[in-house]
């Protein structure tokens, strides 16, 4: 939502709603800037929140999600500042991280292993983004990424997953819904986006910004505005429109719509998983309380969401305990989120204890395990048969006269 334009695909709050209270961090970045990062977001947002801005006006900032990684950057000291980028001009790629991402994953892992073996052991060899970021940190600071993270964690108020909490008197309101209700609502949202003119918005943007890149085979759906859900899903439809039969175009359009609905639902699941793993299972004392608000039935919005949310926020303002209990979730203090295991059976690298446990229960792993056991059983049967045959030959040979 930081990018100018494309209000439908990014689900921006409507102008009518924006007039109800002052909004920040919306529609201020040129859509062709590809190296706008979470660090840029944090620096601007912190300046807005600080005692010289929102706090100075005796107001309370409300950070609205979405992208929980960006919210974490405001709550905790978890990011690392590197050198100022040489240029943020549209179309120019000067970010060192983006340059490093062009390298092969094997080469990235080799380079990282040389300068920061601890971080190389934690990161998945296929995760080019994180490996490139760690290399960038080392190149631009001269200090291994892992060492800087350890320094953050050891600061007063820090914990296993990051540095101290920046705003001690924070609380998190987690709006969650029954999965079936959420899926239905997300599908309707896509239908509403289409009715509001989504295809026209995408066509216009594709024609103005992306058509030339596609023609030169240099389109990039990994950085900037093009990461937004909706671009990749309608790529085939947009590039073939006018160059194929109406029937084919209609099929590609339907394919894009279904893909958009699927990826939207998948993203919502990842958001909820992030809340559970990072906010609720996060070890250490430096986590704001998380209050769950049930939004499955929109007809009960006043009773289930608005009223309890206001009571919680008013309690925090007045310095008293809210009437609601924060959500609690058990976590294993011994769990290693960065353990490194290789499943030779599936030829995969698995990072994290929980991920390993999930992998060993997965259909794919169990299929390979069953296949290997069948091969081992067949091999064992063949060996047994061979041994048995050898014994019979020996008996027959022993009956022959000795010469």
Tab-separated table of C-alpha atoms in Angstrom:
chain	number	residue	atom	x	y	z
A	1	UNK	CA	0.000	0.000	0.000
A	2	UNK	CA	3.017	2.319	0.168
A	3	UNK	CA	3.112	2.454	-3.656
A	4	UNK	CA	1.227	5.132	-5.573
A	5	UNK	CA	-1.738	3.967	-7.605
A	6	UNK	CA	-3.055	0.408	-7.938
A	7	UNK	CA	-5.583	1.049	-5.183
A	8	UNK	CA	-7.715	-2.013	-6.024
A	9	UNK	CA	-5.025	-4.712	-6.223
A	10	UNK	CA	-3.409	-3.479	-2.981
A	11	UNK	CA	-6.778	-3.194	-1.171
A	12	UNK	CA	-6.176	0.351	-0.009
A	13	UNK	CA	-8.548	1.898	2.482
A	14	UNK	CA	-11.170	3.978	0.688
A	15	UNK	CA	-10.957	7.794	0.535
A	16	UNK	CA	-14.186	7.928	2.560
A	17	UNK	CA	-12.620	5.879	5.374
A	18	UNK	CA	-9.393	7.885	5.203
A	19	UNK	CA	-11.399	11.016	5.961
A	20	UNK	CA	-12.586	9.504	9.273
A	21	UNK	CA	-9.083	9.669	10.763
A	22	UNK	CA	-5.610	10.611	9.590
A	23	UNK	CA	-3.791	7.836	7.667
A	24	UNK	CA	-0.058	7.555	7.024
A	25	UNK	CA	2.293	5.430	4.890
A	26	UNK	CA	-0.110	5.120	1.949
A	27	UNK	CA	0.618	5.952	-1.723
A	28	UNK	CA	3.934	7.763	-1.437
A	29	UNK	CA	6.478	5.503	-3.221
A	30	UNK	CA	6.915	5.507	-6.997
A	31	UNK	CA	5.718	2.081	-8.257
A	32	UNK	CA	8.852	1.678	-10.372
A	33	UNK	CA	11.158	1.836	-7.342
A	34	UNK	CA	12.213	-1.783	-6.847
A	35	UNK	CA	14.542	-1.398	-3.861
A	36	UNK	CA	12.150	0.000	-1.245
A	37	UNK	CA	12.707	-2.186	1.835
A	38	UNK	CA	11.374	-2.869	5.298
A	39	UNK	CA	14.206	-0.695	6.655
A	40	UNK	CA	12.888	2.258	4.631
A	41	UNK	CA	9.397	1.547	5.946
A	42	UNK	CA	10.570	1.322	9.554
A	43	UNK	CA	12.598	4.538	9.430
A	44	UNK	CA	9.698	6.594	8.061
A	45	UNK	CA	7.105	4.981	10.356
A	46	UNK	CA	9.225	5.417	13.499
A	47	UNK	CA	9.702	9.090	12.644
A	48	UNK	CA	5.921	9.486	12.305
A	49	UNK	CA	5.254	7.681	15.583
A	50	UNK	CA	7.956	9.488	17.560
A	51	UNK	CA	7.457	12.201	20.143
A	52	UNK	CA	7.911	14.785	17.392
A	53	UNK	CA	4.841	13.601	15.461
A	54	UNK	CA	1.900	11.401	16.547
A	55	UNK	CA	2.938	11.184	20.203
A	56	UNK	CA	3.618	14.932	20.184
A	57	UNK	CA	-0.033	15.530	19.288
A	58	UNK	CA	-1.091	13.320	22.216
A	59	UNK	CA	-2.422	10.712	19.803
A	60	UNK	CA	-2.024	6.931	19.779
A	61	UNK	CA	-0.669	5.294	16.609
A	62	UNK	CA	-2.597	2.251	15.370
A	63	UNK	CA	-0.494	0.025	13.122
A	64	UNK	CA	-2.744	-1.965	10.791
A	65	UNK	CA	-1.613	-5.319	9.400
A	66	UNK	CA	-1.154	-7.168	7.017
A	67	UNK	CA	2.425	-7.694	6.576
A	68	UNK	CA	3.530	-8.874	10.002
A	69	UNK	CA	7.237	-8.711	9.169
A	70	UNK	CA	6.848	-4.938	8.793
A	71	UNK	CA	4.952	-4.737	12.094
A	72	UNK	CA	7.769	-6.630	13.813
A	73	UNK	CA	10.242	-4.049	12.514
A	74	UNK	CA	8.337	-1.380	14.453
A	75	UNK	CA	7.852	-3.378	17.645
A	76	UNK	CA	11.340	-4.812	18.130
A	77	UNK	CA	14.912	-3.876	17.408
A	78	UNK	CA	15.376	-6.569	14.774
A	79	UNK	CA	16.665	-4.857	11.627
A	80	UNK	CA	20.187	-3.889	10.641
A	81	UNK	CA	21.037	-0.633	8.921
A	82	UNK	CA	23.443	-0.945	6.019
A	83	UNK	CA	24.927	1.724	3.797
A	84	UNK	CA	22.611	4.225	2.157
A	85	UNK	CA	21.537	3.033	-1.263
A	86	UNK	CA	23.278	4.751	-4.139
A	87	UNK	CA	19.995	5.570	-5.871
A	88	UNK	CA	16.260	5.166	-5.471
A	89	UNK	CA	15.428	6.410	-8.953
A	90	UNK	CA	12.681	4.415	-10.681
A	91	UNK	CA	13.957	1.607	-12.847
A	92	UNK	CA	17.509	1.617	-11.503
A	93	UNK	CA	18.591	-1.440	-9.530
A	94	UNK	CA	21.434	-0.330	-7.278
A	95	UNK	CA	20.604	-2.302	-4.153
A	96	UNK	CA	23.458	-4.705	-3.453
A	97	UNK	CA	21.033	-7.326	-2.132
A	98	UNK	CA	19.166	-7.396	-5.454
A	99	UNK	CA	22.471	-7.746	-7.305
A	100	UNK	CA	23.497	-10.676	-5.094
A	101	UNK	CA	20.149	-12.398	-5.667
A	102	UNK	CA	21.101	-12.777	-9.319
A	103	UNK	CA	23.762	-15.317	-8.312
A	104	UNK	CA	23.151	-19.048	-8.181
A	105	UNK	CA	21.967	-20.346	-4.819
A	106	UNK	CA	24.953	-22.693	-4.520
A	107	UNK	CA	27.366	-19.807	-5.083
A	108	UNK	CA	25.525	-17.627	-2.555
A	109	UNK	CA	25.700	-20.371	0.057
A	110	UNK	CA	29.411	-20.932	-0.652
A	111	UNK	CA	30.195	-17.236	-0.212
A	112	UNK	CA	28.132	-16.959	2.962
A	113	UNK	CA	29.789	-20.074	4.422
A	114	UNK	CA	33.170	-18.382	4.025
A	115	UNK	CA	32.286	-15.154	5.857
A	116	UNK	CA	29.477	-16.235	8.216
A	117	UNK	CA	29.335	-20.038	8.649
A	118	UNK	CA	26.834	-19.756	11.523
A	119	UNK	CA	24.287	-17.933	9.373
A	120	UNK	CA	24.959	-20.228	6.414
A	121	UNK	CA	24.117	-23.225	8.613
A	122	UNK	CA	20.829	-21.628	9.703
A	123	UNK	CA	19.539	-20.590	6.290
A	124	UNK	CA	18.033	-22.881	3.700
A	125	UNK	CA	20.337	-23.234	0.657
A	126	UNK	CA	17.404	-22.314	-1.600
A	127	UNK	CA	16.548	-19.126	0.308
A	128	UNK	CA	18.446	-16.740	-1.961
A	129	UNK	CA	16.850	-13.642	-0.472
A	130	UNK	CA	18.013	-14.261	3.083
A	131	UNK	CA	21.457	-15.440	2.005
A	132	UNK	CA	21.851	-12.325	-0.166
A	133	UNK	CA	20.770	-10.125	2.754
A	134	UNK	CA	23.318	-11.734	5.097
A	135	UNK	CA	26.076	-11.269	2.523
A	136	UNK	CA	25.010	-7.662	2.023
A	137	UNK	CA	25.186	-7.038	5.780
A	138	UNK	CA	28.719	-8.435	5.935
A	139	UNK	CA	29.898	-6.559	2.844
A	140	UNK	CA	28.527	-3.222	4.034
A	141	UNK	CA	29.352	-3.469	7.760
A	142	UNK	CA	32.358	-5.793	7.875
A	143	UNK	CA	30.632	-7.752	10.663
A	144	UNK	CA	28.979	-11.178	10.223
A	145	UNK	CA	25.183	-10.967	10.240
A	146	UNK	CA	24.968	-13.617	12.984
A	147	UNK	CA	27.251	-11.581	15.262
A	148	UNK	CA	25.081	-8.461	14.926
A	149	UNK	CA	21.960	-10.494	15.734
A	150	UNK	CA	23.653	-11.900	18.855
A	151	UNK	CA	24.478	-8.350	19.945
A	152	UNK	CA	20.821	-7.331	19.568
A	153	UNK	CA	19.593	-10.338	21.543
A	154	UNK	CA	22.031	-9.646	24.387
A	155	UNK	CA	20.861	-6.067	24.867
A	156	UNK	CA	18.761	-5.370	27.952
A	157	UNK	CA	15.206	-6.438	27.179
A	158	UNK	CA	16.306	-8.589	24.237
A	159	UNK	CA	15.395	-12.225	23.720
A	160	UNK	CA	16.154	-15.298	21.605
A	161	UNK	CA	14.440	-13.896	18.524
A	162	UNK	CA	15.486	-10.255	18.612
A	163	UNK	CA	16.386	-7.080	20.438
A	164	UNK	CA	14.350	-5.126	22.996
A	165	UNK	CA	10.775	-3.975	22.542
A	166	UNK	CA	10.729	-0.360	21.306
A	167	UNK	CA	7.342	0.604	22.707
A	168	UNK	CA	6.809	-1.180	26.065
A	169	UNK	CA	3.141	-0.172	26.397
A	170	UNK	CA	1.885	-1.836	23.233
A	171	UNK	CA	-0.859	-4.370	22.709
A	172	UNK	CA	-1.853	-6.477	19.705
A	173	UNK	CA	-5.466	-6.953	18.599
A	174	UNK	CA	-5.663	-10.134	16.541
A	175	UNK	CA	-8.777	-10.365	14.368
A	176	UNK	CA	-9.343	-14.009	13.489
A	177	UNK	CA	-12.179	-15.954	11.928
A	178	UNK	CA	-13.346	-19.485	11.372
A	179	UNK	CA	-11.448	-20.828	8.351
A	180	UNK	CA	-14.559	-21.554	6.284
A	181	UNK	CA	-15.967	-18.080	6.951
A	182	UNK	CA	-12.612	-16.475	6.173
A	183	UNK	CA	-12.208	-18.380	2.897
A	184	UNK	CA	-15.700	-17.390	1.796
A	185	UNK	CA	-15.029	-13.749	2.677
A	186	UNK	CA	-11.724	-13.726	0.775
A	187	UNK	CA	-13.320	-15.195	-2.340
A	188	UNK	CA	-16.000	-12.498	-2.178
A	189	UNK	CA	-13.304	-9.865	-1.804
A	190	UNK	CA	-11.711	-10.986	-5.071
A	191	UNK	CA	-15.116	-10.836	-6.777
A	192	UNK	CA	-15.620	-7.321	-5.382
A	193	UNK	CA	-12.171	-6.272	-6.634
A	194	UNK	CA	-13.058	-7.490	-10.124
A	195	UNK	CA	-16.363	-5.610	-10.001
A	196	UNK	CA	-14.514	-2.463	-8.895
A	197	UNK	CA	-12.298	-2.521	-12.005
A	198	UNK	CA	-9.315	-4.709	-11.097
A	199	UNK	CA	-8.664	-5.858	-14.682
A	200	UNK	CA	-8.708	-2.313	-16.042
A	201	UNK	CA	-6.251	-1.252	-13.335
A	202	UNK	CA	-3.901	-4.143	-14.125
A	203	UNK	CA	-4.144	-3.606	-17.903
A	204	UNK	CA	-3.289	0.058	-17.530
A	205	UNK	CA	-0.321	-0.629	-15.265
A	206	UNK	CA	0.902	-3.457	-17.483
A	207	UNK	CA	0.705	-1.243	-20.557
A	208	UNK	CA	2.529	1.669	-18.907
A	209	UNK	CA	5.178	-0.128	-16.858
A	210	UNK	CA	5.509	-3.821	-17.596
A	211	UNK	CA	4.873	-4.410	-21.316
A	212	UNK	CA	8.373	-3.368	-22.377
A	213	UNK	CA	9.974	-5.525	-19.669
A	214	UNK	CA	7.953	-8.552	-20.754
A	215	UNK	CA	8.984	-8.019	-24.387
A	216	UNK	CA	12.634	-8.020	-23.314
A	217	UNK	CA	12.067	-10.966	-20.924
A	218	UNK	CA	13.213	-8.973	-17.889
A	219	UNK	CA	10.002	-8.734	-15.911
A	220	UNK	CA	10.590	-9.106	-12.176
A	221	UNK	CA	7.874	-10.386	-9.850
A	222	UNK	CA	10.220	-10.635	-6.850
A	223	UNK	CA	10.729	-6.956	-5.966
A	224	UNK	CA	8.773	-3.768	-5.491
A	225	UNK	CA	5.110	-3.407	-6.389
A	226	UNK	CA	5.253	-6.468	-8.665
A	227	UNK	CA	5.451	-8.702	-5.570
A	228	UNK	CA	1.833	-7.802	-4.810
A	229	UNK	CA	-0.659	-10.628	-5.111
A	230	UNK	CA	-2.373	-10.301	-8.487
A	231	UNK	CA	0.468	-9.535	-10.895
A	232	UNK	CA	1.882	-13.039	-11.341
A	233	UNK	CA	-1.595	-14.560	-11.315
A	234	UNK	CA	-2.780	-12.519	-14.326
A	235	UNK	CA	0.546	-12.486	-16.196
A	236	UNK	CA	-0.484	-15.021	-18.860
A	237	UNK	CA	-3.798	-13.280	-19.444
A	238	UNK	CA	-2.259	-9.815	-19.773
A	239	UNK	CA	0.598	-10.765	-22.120
A	240	UNK	CA	-1.644	-12.861	-24.409
A	241	UNK	CA	-4.653	-10.537	-24.510
A	242	UNK	CA	-5.279	-9.550	-28.128
A	243	UNK	CA	-2.888	-12.226	-29.400
A	244	UNK	CA	-5.072	-15.284	-28.879
A	245	UNK	CA	-8.630	-16.422	-29.472
A	246	UNK	CA	-11.422	-15.071	-27.252
A	247	UNK	CA	-11.934	-18.606	-25.904
A	248	UNK	CA	-8.281	-18.915	-24.852
A	249	UNK	CA	-8.340	-15.424	-23.357
A	250	UNK	CA	-11.462	-16.298	-21.341
A	251	UNK	CA	-9.811	-19.481	-20.036
A	252	UNK	CA	-6.660	-17.575	-19.035
A	253	UNK	CA	-8.792	-14.965	-17.286
A	254	UNK	CA	-10.659	-17.620	-15.307
A	255	UNK	CA	-7.352	-19.292	-14.471
A	256	UNK	CA	-6.042	-15.964	-13.145
A	257	UNK	CA	-9.158	-15.362	-11.037
A	258	UNK	CA	-8.980	-18.825	-9.461
A	259	UNK	CA	-5.237	-18.425	-8.843
A	260	UNK	CA	-5.823	-15.044	-7.177
A	261	UNK	CA	-8.433	-16.556	-4.864
A	262	UNK	CA	-6.169	-19.475	-3.954
A	263	UNK	CA	-3.064	-17.377	-3.274
A	264	UNK	CA	-5.116	-14.877	-1.241
A	265	UNK	CA	-6.431	-17.657	1.009
A	266	UNK	CA	-2.946	-19.145	1.291
A	267	UNK	CA	-1.527	-15.770	2.302
A	268	UNK	CA	-4.204	-15.350	4.988
A	269	UNK	CA	-3.213	-18.722	6.444
A	270	UNK	CA	0.436	-17.629	6.512
A	271	UNK	CA	-0.529	-14.434	8.313
A	272	UNK	CA	-2.309	-16.393	11.039
A	273	UNK	CA	0.581	-18.834	11.282
A	274	UNK	CA	2.970	-15.905	11.720
A	275	UNK	CA	0.902	-14.520	14.606
A	276	UNK	CA	0.910	-17.893	16.336
A	277	UNK	CA	4.596	-18.617	15.819
A	278	UNK	CA	6.092	-15.160	16.246
A	279	UNK	CA	3.754	-13.380	18.658
A	280	UNK	CA	2.208	-16.198	20.683
A	281	UNK	CA	5.003	-18.773	20.766
A	282	UNK	CA	7.800	-16.208	20.896
A	283	UNK	CA	9.965	-16.993	23.960
A	284	UNK	CA	11.030	-14.236	26.334
A	285	UNK	CA	9.279	-11.466	28.262
A	286	UNK	CA	9.443	-8.816	25.517
A	287	UNK	CA	6.194	-9.633	23.702
A	288	UNK	CA	3.128	-7.375	23.936
A	289	UNK	CA	-0.097	-9.092	25.028
A	290	UNK	CA	-2.182	-10.424	22.141
A	291	UNK	CA	-5.971	-10.134	22.434
A	292	UNK	CA	-8.077	-12.301	20.126
A	293	UNK	CA	-11.207	-10.837	18.534
A	294	UNK	CA	-13.605	-13.197	16.738
A	295	UNK	CA	-14.769	-11.828	13.369
A	296	UNK	CA	-16.470	-14.874	11.849
A	297	UNK	CA	-19.942	-13.313	12.059
A	298	UNK	CA	-19.899	-9.761	10.708
A	299	UNK	CA	-23.418	-9.203	12.037
A	300	UNK	CA	-21.892	-9.373	15.524
A	301	UNK	CA	-19.147	-6.833	14.775
A	302	UNK	CA	-20.286	-4.415	17.496
A	303	UNK	CA	-20.502	-7.065	20.242
A	304	UNK	CA	-17.552	-9.301	19.282
A	305	UNK	CA	-15.036	-6.789	17.898
A	306	UNK	CA	-15.671	-3.070	18.361
A	307	UNK	CA	-16.869	-3.032	21.988
A	308	UNK	CA	-14.162	-5.365	23.418
A	309	UNK	CA	-11.452	-3.632	21.347
A	310	UNK	CA	-12.410	-0.221	22.739
A	311	UNK	CA	-12.449	-1.609	26.289
A	312	UNK	CA	-8.960	-3.109	25.839
A	313	UNK	CA	-7.479	0.080	24.365
A	314	UNK	CA	-9.114	2.319	26.986
A	315	UNK	CA	-7.704	0.077	29.735
A	316	UNK	CA	-4.210	0.458	28.311
A	317	UNK	CA	-4.599	4.249	28.093
A	318	UNK	CA	-5.738	4.430	31.721
A	319	UNK	CA	-3.020	2.048	32.939
A	320	UNK	CA	-5.329	-0.684	34.238
A	321	UNK	CA	-5.798	-4.349	33.423
A	322	UNK	CA	-8.149	-4.938	30.476
A	323	UNK	CA	-11.285	-6.997	31.148
A	324	UNK	CA	-10.274	-9.493	28.439
A	325	UNK	CA	-7.598	-12.142	28.897
A	326	UNK	CA	-4.732	-12.186	26.350
A	327	UNK	CA	-4.369	-15.255	24.167
A	328	UNK	CA	-1.965	-17.824	25.601
A	329	UNK	CA	-0.197	-20.508	23.615
A	330	UNK	CA	2.208	-23.140	24.845
A	331	UNK	CA	5.680	-23.148	23.377
A	332	UNK	CA	8.655	-25.438	23.761
A	333	UNK	CA	11.580	-23.518	25.281
A	334	UNK	CA	13.937	-26.153	23.875
A	335	UNK	CA	12.649	-25.822	20.315
A	336	UNK	CA	15.338	-24.838	17.832
A	337	UNK	CA	13.839	-22.752	15.025
A	338	UNK	CA	17.128	-22.833	13.107
A	339	UNK	CA	18.145	-26.492	13.376
A	340	UNK	CA	19.598	-27.817	10.128
A	341	UNK	CA	18.686	-31.308	8.940
A	342	UNK	CA	19.056	-33.097	5.626
A	343	UNK	CA	16.438	-35.638	4.586
A	344	UNK	CA	18.469	-37.849	2.268
A	345	UNK	CA	15.351	-39.820	1.449
A	346	UNK	CA	13.610	-36.759	-0.067
A	347	UNK	CA	16.816	-34.905	-0.977
A	348	UNK	CA	15.700	-31.848	0.990
A	349	UNK	CA	17.197	-29.513	3.580
A	350	UNK	CA	14.832	-28.791	6.483
A	351	UNK	CA	15.329	-25.793	8.802
A	352	UNK	CA	13.691	-25.828	12.266
A	353	UNK	CA	12.532	-28.525	14.704
A	354	UNK	CA	8.837	-27.976	14.008
A	355	UNK	CA	9.384	-27.995	10.248
A	356	UNK	CA	11.337	-31.251	10.555
A	357	UNK	CA	8.537	-32.851	12.579
A	358	UNK	CA	5.998	-31.706	9.976
A	359	UNK	CA	8.172	-33.015	7.135
A	360	UNK	CA	8.525	-36.477	8.663
A	361	UNK	CA	4.709	-36.670	8.838
A	362	UNK	CA	4.139	-35.321	5.332
A	363	UNK	CA	2.632	-37.429	2.533
A	364	UNK	CA	5.706	-36.912	0.360
A	365	UNK	CA	8.134	-38.165	3.003
A	366	UNK	CA	5.930	-41.103	3.981
A	367	UNK	CA	5.600	-42.032	0.287
A	368	UNK	CA	9.393	-42.087	-0.124
A	369	UNK	CA	9.734	-44.016	3.137
A	370	UNK	CA	7.235	-46.638	2.009
A	371	UNK	CA	8.999	-46.917	-1.348
A	372	UNK	CA	12.388	-47.409	0.315
A	373	UNK	CA	11.033	-50.065	2.675
A	374	UNK	CA	9.601	-51.978	-0.277
A	375	UNK	CA	12.982	-51.864	-2.016
A	376	UNK	CA	14.752	-52.961	1.160
A	377	UNK	CA	12.255	-55.835	1.634
A	378	UNK	CA	12.739	-56.940	-1.986
A	379	UNK	CA	16.520	-56.696	-1.621
A	380	UNK	CA	16.436	-58.690	1.619
A	381	UNK	CA	14.245	-61.365	0.000
A	382	UNK	CA	16.674	-61.636	-2.929
A	383	UNK	CA	19.633	-61.994	-0.565
A	384	UNK	CA	17.811	-64.669	1.436
A	385	UNK	CA	16.974	-66.570	-1.736
A	386	UNK	CA	20.586	-66.296	-2.868
A	387	UNK	CA	21.885	-67.619	0.441
A	388	UNK	CA	19.423	-70.498	0.294
A	389	UNK	CA	20.456	-71.344	-3.260
A	390	UNK	CA	24.106	-71.361	-2.244
A	391	UNK	CA	23.438	-73.900	0.499
A	392	UNK	CA	21.739	-76.288	-1.947
A	393	UNK	CA	24.645	-76.073	-4.397
A	394	UNK	CA	27.057	-76.848	-1.618
A	395	UNK	CA	25.069	-79.971	-0.759
A	396	UNK	CA	25.061	-81.153	-4.353
A	397	UNK	CA	28.759	-80.421	-4.769
A	398	UNK	CA	29.614	-82.283	-1.570
A	399	UNK	CA	28.062	-85.452	-2.987
A	400	UNK	CA	30.517	-85.486	-5.859
A	401	UNK	CA	33.627	-87.623	-5.566
A	402	UNK	CA	36.753	-85.766	-4.505
A	403	UNK	CA	39.455	-85.746	-7.160
